[in-house]
Amino acid sequence: DGGITQSPKYLFRKEGQNVTLSCEQNLNHDAMYWYRQDPGQGLRLIYYSQIVNDFQKGDIAEGYSVSREKKESFPLTVTSAQKNPTAFYLCATSPGTTGWNQPQHFGDGTRLSIL
Amino acid sequence: AQTVTQSQPEMSVQEAETVTLSCTYDTSESDYYLFWYKQPPSRQMILVIRQEAYKQQNATENRFSVNFQKAAKSFSLKISDSQLGDAAMYFCAYRSAFAGNQFYFGTGTSLTVIP
């Protein structure tokens, strides 16, 4: 089945610790995205990548880092500089410039909490 | 950057009745794509319906339809014969047809369906 796999489903971070959220896709989509969702709020863009080895900051990139070494993978690291990391994190993909009218596809999300 | 506004944080509807969720957007572009996503309590993001700005005909998908008013920059979602399973957060999203791969989301409307 084609899809997006986010892992883990739940993640706990200790003070001063970096944690990495995984996002893998087999849809052969060029573009990948990370969003943060706080309770009762919309989606805020953290980072997005249009092609391998390239990514751009979104609206709330501070305290986060990403890499895009493979088309299929776009991991998000929440660093210790992110002082309020507790949130629900969604990974998404889209076909990119080959499919302007196509929607984003989403993973099932990772819930991150501070211990 | 484009902005998407959903002015109704919460809405409720009686089961089997019809409800309309509002969405407005701000853009100077002539061609773009609009989407409605549903996020049930499971937090999974599900595409409900899409509209291409150059198409005058309003999109429909079973019980879901849109009222697309390009001049007014309005994109409302109508849910007919509401069902208990329609209870969810609904997000409106915008994507440019010309530049970049970024999607812009509204803050969402929480829909309650009353039995």
PDB file of C-alpha atoms in Angstrom:
ATOM      1  CA  ASP A   1       0.000   0.000   0.000  1.00  0.00           C
ATOM      2  CA  GLY A   2       1.251   3.482  -0.799  1.00  0.00           C
ATOM      3  CA  GLY A   3       1.370   5.820   2.096  1.00  0.00           C
ATOM      4  CA  ILE A   4       3.191   7.838   4.691  1.00  0.00           C
ATOM      5  CA  THR A   5       4.555   6.281   7.857  1.00  0.00           C
ATOM      6  CA  GLN A   6       5.290   8.394  10.878  1.00  0.00           C
ATOM      7  CA  SER A   7       7.023   6.937  13.896  1.00  0.00           C
ATOM      8  CA  PRO A   8       6.841   6.737  16.767  1.00  0.00           C
ATOM      9  CA  LYS A   9       3.173   7.408  17.459  1.00  0.00           C
ATOM     10  CA  TYR A  10       4.014   8.758  20.930  1.00  0.00           C
ATOM     11  CA  LEU A  11       7.321  10.276  22.023  1.00  0.00           C
ATOM     12  CA  PHE A  12       8.551  11.689  25.289  1.00  0.00           C
ATOM     13  CA  ARG A  13      11.409  14.134  25.619  1.00  0.00           C
ATOM     14  CA  LYS A  14      13.500  14.908  28.658  1.00  0.00           C
ATOM     15  CA  GLU A  15      14.798  18.382  29.356  1.00  0.00           C
ATOM     16  CA  GLY A  16      17.858  19.211  27.256  1.00  0.00           C
ATOM     17  CA  GLN A  17      17.363  16.248  24.963  1.00  0.00           C
ATOM     18  CA  ASN A  18      17.109  16.192  21.189  1.00  0.00           C
ATOM     19  CA  VAL A  19      14.553  13.823  19.688  1.00  0.00           C
ATOM     20  CA  THR A  20      13.949  12.791  16.090  1.00  0.00           C
ATOM     21  CA  LEU A  21      10.588  12.111  14.486  1.00  0.00           C
ATOM     22  CA  SER A  22      10.591   9.823  11.483  1.00  0.00           C
ATOM     23  CA  CYS A  23       8.610  10.289   8.269  1.00  0.00           C
ATOM     24  CA  GLU A  24       8.861   7.804   5.411  1.00  0.00           C
ATOM     25  CA  GLN A  25       6.813   7.761   2.199  1.00  0.00           C
ATOM     26  CA  ASN A  26       6.448   5.365  -0.717  1.00  0.00           C
ATOM     27  CA  LEU A  27       4.203   7.599  -2.818  1.00  0.00           C
ATOM     28  CA  ASN A  28       7.146   8.803  -4.920  1.00  0.00           C
ATOM     29  CA  HIS A  29       6.203  12.390  -4.064  1.00  0.00           C
ATOM     30  CA  ASP A  30       8.793  15.110  -4.497  1.00  0.00           C
ATOM     31  CA  ALA A  31       7.644  17.460  -1.754  1.00  0.00           C
ATOM     32  CA  MET A  32       7.511  16.719   1.968  1.00  0.00           C
ATOM     33  CA  TYR A  33       6.370  18.867   4.875  1.00  0.00           C
ATOM     34  CA  TRP A  34       6.343  19.013   8.656  1.00  0.00           C
ATOM     35  CA  TYR A  35       3.521  20.718  10.540  1.00  0.00           C
ATOM     36  CA  ARG A  36       2.944  21.355  14.197  1.00  0.00           C
ATOM     37  CA  GLN A  37      -0.567  21.312  15.631  1.00  0.00           C
ATOM     38  CA  ASP A  38      -1.395  22.593  19.099  1.00  0.00           C
ATOM     39  CA  PRO A  39      -4.698  21.811  20.834  1.00  0.00           C
ATOM     40  CA  GLY A  40      -7.612  23.493  19.118  1.00  0.00           C
ATOM     41  CA  GLN A  41      -5.381  25.170  16.578  1.00  0.00           C
ATOM     42  CA  GLY A  42      -4.582  24.848  12.932  1.00  0.00           C
ATOM     43  CA  LEU A  43      -1.477  23.549  11.200  1.00  0.00           C
ATOM     44  CA  ARG A  44       1.684  25.589  11.381  1.00  0.00           C
ATOM     45  CA  LEU A  45       4.458  24.852   8.903  1.00  0.00           C
ATOM     46  CA  ILE A  46       7.847  24.014  10.402  1.00  0.00           C
ATOM     47  CA  TYR A  47       9.895  22.988   7.343  1.00  0.00           C
ATOM     48  CA  TYR A  48       9.273  21.757   3.848  1.00  0.00           C
ATOM     49  CA  SER A  49      11.389  20.186   1.134  1.00  0.00           C
ATOM     50  CA  GLN A  50      10.716  20.264  -2.586  1.00  0.00           C
ATOM     51  CA  ILE A  51      13.559  17.973  -3.670  1.00  0.00           C
ATOM     52  CA  VAL A  52      16.318  15.862  -2.171  1.00  0.00           C
ATOM     53  CA  ASN A  53      19.055  17.816  -0.382  1.00  0.00           C
ATOM     54  CA  ASP A  54      16.953  20.967  -0.310  1.00  0.00           C
ATOM     55  CA  PHE A  55      14.566  22.340   2.311  1.00  0.00           C
ATOM     56  CA  GLN A  56      13.077  25.657   3.386  1.00  0.00           C
ATOM     57  CA  LYS A  57      12.054  27.075   6.725  1.00  0.00           C
ATOM     58  CA  GLY A  58       8.394  27.497   7.437  1.00  0.00           C
ATOM     59  CA  ASP A  59       6.730  29.843   9.879  1.00  0.00           C
ATOM     60  CA  ILE A  60       8.036  28.255  13.094  1.00  0.00           C
ATOM     61  CA  ALA A  61      11.401  26.667  12.238  1.00  0.00           C
ATOM     62  CA  GLU A  62      13.258  27.854  15.351  1.00  0.00           C
ATOM     63  CA  GLY A  63      14.283  24.948  17.555  1.00  0.00           C
ATOM     64  CA  TYR A  64      13.806  22.378  14.793  1.00  0.00           C
ATOM     65  CA  SER A  65      16.053  20.864  12.137  1.00  0.00           C
ATOM     66  CA  VAL A  66      15.485  18.563   9.163  1.00  0.00           C
ATOM     67  CA  SER A  67      17.373  16.647   6.499  1.00  0.00           C
ATOM     68  CA  ARG A  68      16.376  15.265   3.113  1.00  0.00           C
ATOM     69  CA  GLU A  69      19.039  12.800   2.040  1.00  0.00           C
ATOM     70  CA  LYS A  70      16.594  10.463   0.338  1.00  0.00           C
ATOM     71  CA  LYS A  71      13.394  11.134  -1.539  1.00  0.00           C
ATOM     72  CA  GLU A  72      11.507   8.766   0.729  1.00  0.00           C
ATOM     73  CA  SER A  73      12.593  10.214   4.069  1.00  0.00           C
ATOM     74  CA  PHE A  74      12.252  13.562   5.819  1.00  0.00           C
ATOM     75  CA  PRO A  75      13.131  13.276   9.525  1.00  0.00           C
ATOM     76  CA  LEU A  76      12.450  16.125  11.937  1.00  0.00           C
ATOM     77  CA  THR A  77      14.691  16.763  14.941  1.00  0.00           C
ATOM     78  CA  VAL A  78      13.265  18.686  17.848  1.00  0.00           C
ATOM     79  CA  THR A  79      16.253  20.233  19.549  1.00  0.00           C
ATOM     80  CA  SER A  80      16.699  21.341  23.148  1.00  0.00           C
ATOM     81  CA  ALA A  81      16.373  24.910  21.866  1.00  0.00           C
ATOM     82  CA  GLN A  82      12.670  24.292  21.321  1.00  0.00           C
ATOM     83  CA  LYS A  83      11.371  25.237  24.757  1.00  0.00           C
ATOM     84  CA  ASN A  84       7.765  24.239  24.230  1.00  0.00           C
ATOM     85  CA  PRO A  85       7.813  21.097  22.086  1.00  0.00           C
ATOM     86  CA  THR A  86       4.629  19.481  23.406  1.00  0.00           C
ATOM     87  CA  ALA A  87       2.362  19.193  20.363  1.00  0.00           C
ATOM     88  CA  PHE A  88       1.053  16.904  17.646  1.00  0.00           C
ATOM     89  CA  TYR A  89       3.359  16.690  14.628  1.00  0.00           C
ATOM     90  CA  LEU A  90       2.108  15.866  11.160  1.00  0.00           C
ATOM     91  CA  CYS A  91       4.184  14.905   8.146  1.00  0.00           C
ATOM     92  CA  ALA A  92       2.725  15.431   4.686  1.00  0.00           C
ATOM     93  CA  THR A  93       3.716  14.920   1.058  1.00  0.00           C
ATOM     94  CA  SER A  94       2.603  16.216  -2.309  1.00  0.00           C
ATOM     95  CA  PRO A  95       3.611  15.388  -5.886  1.00  0.00           C
ATOM     96  CA  GLY A  96       5.285  18.749  -6.284  1.00  0.00           C
ATOM     97  CA  THR A  97       5.401  20.598  -9.558  1.00  0.00           C
ATOM     98  CA  THR A  98       4.180  17.580 -11.494  1.00  0.00           C
ATOM     99  CA  GLY A  99       0.832  17.703  -9.774  1.00  0.00           C
ATOM    100  CA  TRP A 100      -0.268  21.240  -8.989  1.00  0.00           C
ATOM    101  CA  ASN A 101      -3.868  20.239  -8.475  1.00  0.00           C
ATOM    102  CA  GLN A 102      -3.054  17.392  -6.141  1.00  0.00           C
ATOM    103  CA  PRO A 103      -3.712  17.673  -2.418  1.00  0.00           C
ATOM    104  CA  GLN A 104      -1.330  16.912   0.355  1.00  0.00           C
ATOM    105  CA  HIS A 105      -1.304  13.425   1.831  1.00  0.00           C
ATOM    106  CA  PHE A 106      -0.770  13.122   5.569  1.00  0.00           C
ATOM    107  CA  GLY A 107       0.735  10.626   7.951  1.00  0.00           C
ATOM    108  CA  ASP A 108      -1.023   9.624  11.162  1.00  0.00           C
ATOM    109  CA  GLY A 109       1.073  11.960  13.292  1.00  0.00           C
ATOM    110  CA  THR A 110       3.379  11.819  16.303  1.00  0.00           C
ATOM    111  CA  ARG A 111       2.390  13.170  19.695  1.00  0.00           C
ATOM    112  CA  LEU A 112       5.390  14.617  21.522  1.00  0.00           C
ATOM    113  CA  SER A 113       5.326  15.351  25.243  1.00  0.00           C
ATOM    114  CA  ILE A 114       7.851  16.613  27.768  1.00  0.00           C
ATOM    115  CA  LEU A 115       8.693  14.362  30.715  1.00  0.00           C
TER     116      LEU A 115
ATOM    117  CA  ALA B   1       2.073  34.922   1.780  1.00  0.00           C
ATOM    118  CA  GLN B   2      -1.494  33.949   1.212  1.00  0.00           C
ATOM    119  CA  THR B   3      -3.831  33.908   4.191  1.00  0.00           C
ATOM    120  CA  VAL B   4      -6.797  31.632   4.769  1.00  0.00           C
ATOM    121  CA  THR B   5      -9.487  32.599   7.264  1.00  0.00           C
ATOM    122  CA  GLN B   6     -12.089  30.378   8.854  1.00  0.00           C
ATOM    123  CA  SER B   7     -14.220  32.699  10.948  1.00  0.00           C
ATOM    124  CA  GLN B   8     -16.277  30.016  12.706  1.00  0.00           C
ATOM    125  CA  PRO B   9     -14.199  28.256  15.391  1.00  0.00           C
ATOM    126  CA  GLU B  10     -17.154  26.025  16.284  1.00  0.00           C
ATOM    127  CA  MET B  11     -20.354  24.948  14.568  1.00  0.00           C
ATOM    128  CA  SER B  12     -23.083  22.483  15.397  1.00  0.00           C
ATOM    129  CA  VAL B  13     -25.727  20.771  13.305  1.00  0.00           C
ATOM    130  CA  GLN B  14     -28.608  18.426  13.967  1.00  0.00           C
ATOM    131  CA  GLU B  15     -28.210  14.971  12.490  1.00  0.00           C
ATOM    132  CA  ALA B  16     -29.706  14.788   8.955  1.00  0.00           C
ATOM    133  CA  GLU B  17     -29.652  18.571   8.609  1.00  0.00           C
ATOM    134  CA  THR B  18     -27.413  20.727   6.422  1.00  0.00           C
ATOM    135  CA  VAL B  19     -24.536  22.895   7.614  1.00  0.00           C
ATOM    136  CA  THR B  20     -22.225  25.323   5.826  1.00  0.00           C
ATOM    137  CA  LEU B  21     -18.678  26.055   6.929  1.00  0.00           C
ATOM    138  CA  SER B  22     -17.089  29.311   5.785  1.00  0.00           C
ATOM    139  CA  CYS B  23     -13.641  29.962   4.364  1.00  0.00           C
ATOM    140  CA  THR B  24     -12.172  33.085   2.833  1.00  0.00           C
ATOM    141  CA  TYR B  25      -8.698  33.626   1.446  1.00  0.00           C
ATOM    142  CA  ASP B  26      -6.517  36.461   0.344  1.00  0.00           C
ATOM    143  CA  THR B  27      -4.509  36.203  -2.846  1.00  0.00           C
ATOM    144  CA  SER B  28      -3.463  38.240  -5.861  1.00  0.00           C
ATOM    145  CA  GLU B  29      -3.062  35.166  -8.037  1.00  0.00           C
ATOM    146  CA  SER B  30      -5.511  34.212 -10.744  1.00  0.00           C
ATOM    147  CA  ASP B  31      -5.081  30.463 -10.608  1.00  0.00           C
ATOM    148  CA  TYR B  32      -4.862  28.285  -7.542  1.00  0.00           C
ATOM    149  CA  TYR B  33      -6.352  25.263  -5.841  1.00  0.00           C
ATOM    150  CA  LEU B  34      -8.538  25.027  -2.781  1.00  0.00           C
ATOM    151  CA  PHE B  35      -9.117  22.065  -0.508  1.00  0.00           C
ATOM    152  CA  TRP B  36     -11.212  21.054   2.457  1.00  0.00           C
ATOM    153  CA  TYR B  37      -9.742  18.548   4.902  1.00  0.00           C
ATOM    154  CA  LYS B  38     -11.471  16.728   7.742  1.00  0.00           C
ATOM    155  CA  GLN B  39      -9.645  15.808  10.956  1.00  0.00           C
ATOM    156  CA  PRO B  40     -11.693  13.451  13.179  1.00  0.00           C
ATOM    157  CA  PRO B  41     -10.716  12.689  16.794  1.00  0.00           C
ATOM    158  CA  SER B  42      -8.204  10.143  15.473  1.00  0.00           C
ATOM    159  CA  ARG B  43      -6.255  13.213  14.198  1.00  0.00           C
ATOM    160  CA  GLN B  44      -5.857  11.738  10.726  1.00  0.00           C
ATOM    161  CA  MET B  45      -6.188  14.370   7.979  1.00  0.00           C
ATOM    162  CA  ILE B  46      -8.640  13.293   5.307  1.00  0.00           C
ATOM    163  CA  LEU B  47      -9.245  15.123   2.034  1.00  0.00           C
ATOM    164  CA  VAL B  48     -12.928  15.971   1.661  1.00  0.00           C
ATOM    165  CA  ILE B  49     -13.091  17.942  -1.559  1.00  0.00           C
ATOM    166  CA  ARG B  50     -10.977  20.062  -3.915  1.00  0.00           C
ATOM    167  CA  GLN B  51     -11.679  22.968  -6.268  1.00  0.00           C
ATOM    168  CA  GLU B  52      -9.614  24.384  -9.098  1.00  0.00           C
ATOM    169  CA  ALA B  53      -9.968  28.152  -9.386  1.00  0.00           C
ATOM    170  CA  TYR B  54     -10.224  28.188 -13.178  1.00  0.00           C
ATOM    171  CA  LYS B  55     -13.264  25.908 -13.052  1.00  0.00           C
ATOM    172  CA  GLN B  56     -16.511  27.790 -12.560  1.00  0.00           C
ATOM    173  CA  GLN B  57     -18.479  24.707 -11.627  1.00  0.00           C
ATOM    174  CA  ASN B  58     -18.626  23.998  -7.929  1.00  0.00           C
ATOM    175  CA  ALA B  59     -17.120  20.686  -6.854  1.00  0.00           C
ATOM    176  CA  THR B  60     -19.289  18.017  -5.262  1.00  0.00           C
ATOM    177  CA  GLU B  61     -18.462  14.732  -3.551  1.00  0.00           C
ATOM    178  CA  ASN B  62     -21.537  12.835  -2.424  1.00  0.00           C
ATOM    179  CA  ARG B  63     -22.977  14.803   0.540  1.00  0.00           C
ATOM    180  CA  PHE B  64     -20.231  17.407   0.388  1.00  0.00           C
ATOM    181  CA  SER B  65     -20.293  20.377  -1.954  1.00  0.00           C
ATOM    182  CA  VAL B  66     -18.633  23.757  -2.150  1.00  0.00           C
ATOM    183  CA  ASN B  67     -19.810  27.243  -2.973  1.00  0.00           C
ATOM    184  CA  PHE B  68     -16.829  28.817  -4.713  1.00  0.00           C
ATOM    185  CA  GLN B  69     -17.106  32.561  -5.235  1.00  0.00           C
ATOM    186  CA  LYS B  70     -13.862  33.608  -6.914  1.00  0.00           C
ATOM    187  CA  ALA B  71     -14.522  37.345  -6.949  1.00  0.00           C
ATOM    188  CA  ALA B  72     -15.375  37.302  -3.270  1.00  0.00           C
ATOM    189  CA  LYS B  73     -12.491  34.910  -2.515  1.00  0.00           C
ATOM    190  CA  SER B  74     -14.848  32.643  -0.671  1.00  0.00           C
ATOM    191  CA  PHE B  75     -14.863  28.841  -0.526  1.00  0.00           C
ATOM    192  CA  SER B  76     -17.545  27.460   1.759  1.00  0.00           C
ATOM    193  CA  LEU B  77     -18.258  23.788   2.419  1.00  0.00           C
ATOM    194  CA  LYS B  78     -21.804  22.473   2.585  1.00  0.00           C
ATOM    195  CA  ILE B  79     -22.506  19.180   4.288  1.00  0.00           C
ATOM    196  CA  SER B  80     -25.936  17.754   3.530  1.00  0.00           C
ATOM    197  CA  ASP B  81     -27.746  15.070   5.514  1.00  0.00           C
ATOM    198  CA  SER B  82     -25.217  15.393   8.334  1.00  0.00           C
ATOM    199  CA  GLN B  83     -24.140  12.193  10.018  1.00  0.00           C
ATOM    200  CA  LEU B  84     -22.550  11.516  13.390  1.00  0.00           C
ATOM    201  CA  GLY B  85     -19.353  10.540  11.586  1.00  0.00           C
ATOM    202  CA  ASP B  86     -19.072  14.038  10.160  1.00  0.00           C
ATOM    203  CA  ALA B  87     -18.118  15.381  13.585  1.00  0.00           C
ATOM    204  CA  ALA B  88     -14.548  16.617  13.218  1.00  0.00           C
ATOM    205  CA  MET B  89     -12.305  19.612  12.718  1.00  0.00           C
ATOM    206  CA  TYR B  90     -12.512  20.950   9.186  1.00  0.00           C
ATOM    207  CA  PHE B  91      -9.633  22.837   7.597  1.00  0.00           C
ATOM    208  CA  CYS B  92      -9.662  24.922   4.460  1.00  0.00           C
ATOM    209  CA  ALA B  93      -6.395  25.043   2.466  1.00  0.00           C
ATOM    210  CA  TYR B  94      -4.990  27.050  -0.449  1.00  0.00           C
ATOM    211  CA  ARG B  95      -2.256  26.179  -2.912  1.00  0.00           C
ATOM    212  CA  SER B  96      -0.818  28.388  -5.645  1.00  0.00           C
ATOM    213  CA  ALA B  97      -0.856  27.042  -9.198  1.00  0.00           C
ATOM    214  CA  PHE B  98       2.281  28.937 -10.114  1.00  0.00           C
ATOM    215  CA  ALA B  99       4.953  29.031  -7.525  1.00  0.00           C
ATOM    216  CA  GLY B 100       6.250  26.854  -4.781  1.00  0.00           C
ATOM    217  CA  ASN B 101       4.814  23.829  -3.081  1.00  0.00           C
ATOM    218  CA  GLN B 102       3.487  25.504   0.011  1.00  0.00           C
ATOM    219  CA  PHE B 103      -0.044  24.961   1.244  1.00  0.00           C
ATOM    220  CA  TYR B 104      -1.769  27.530   3.459  1.00  0.00           C
ATOM    221  CA  PHE B 105      -4.276  26.364   6.058  1.00  0.00           C
ATOM    222  CA  GLY B 106      -7.017  28.091   7.986  1.00  0.00           C
ATOM    223  CA  THR B 107      -7.324  27.671  11.747  1.00  0.00           C
ATOM    224  CA  GLY B 108     -10.153  25.182  11.444  1.00  0.00           C
ATOM    225  CA  THR B 109     -13.819  24.819  12.379  1.00  0.00           C
ATOM    226  CA  SER B 110     -14.884  22.254  14.944  1.00  0.00           C
ATOM    227  CA  LEU B 111     -18.153  20.635  13.850  1.00  0.00           C
ATOM    228  CA  THR B 112     -20.421  18.923  16.355  1.00  0.00           C
ATOM    229  CA  VAL B 113     -23.261  16.723  15.125  1.00  0.00           C
ATOM    230  CA  ILE B 114     -26.193  16.482  17.518  1.00  0.00           C
ATOM    231  CA  PRO B 115     -28.133  13.197  17.469  1.00  0.00           C
TER     232      PRO B 115
END
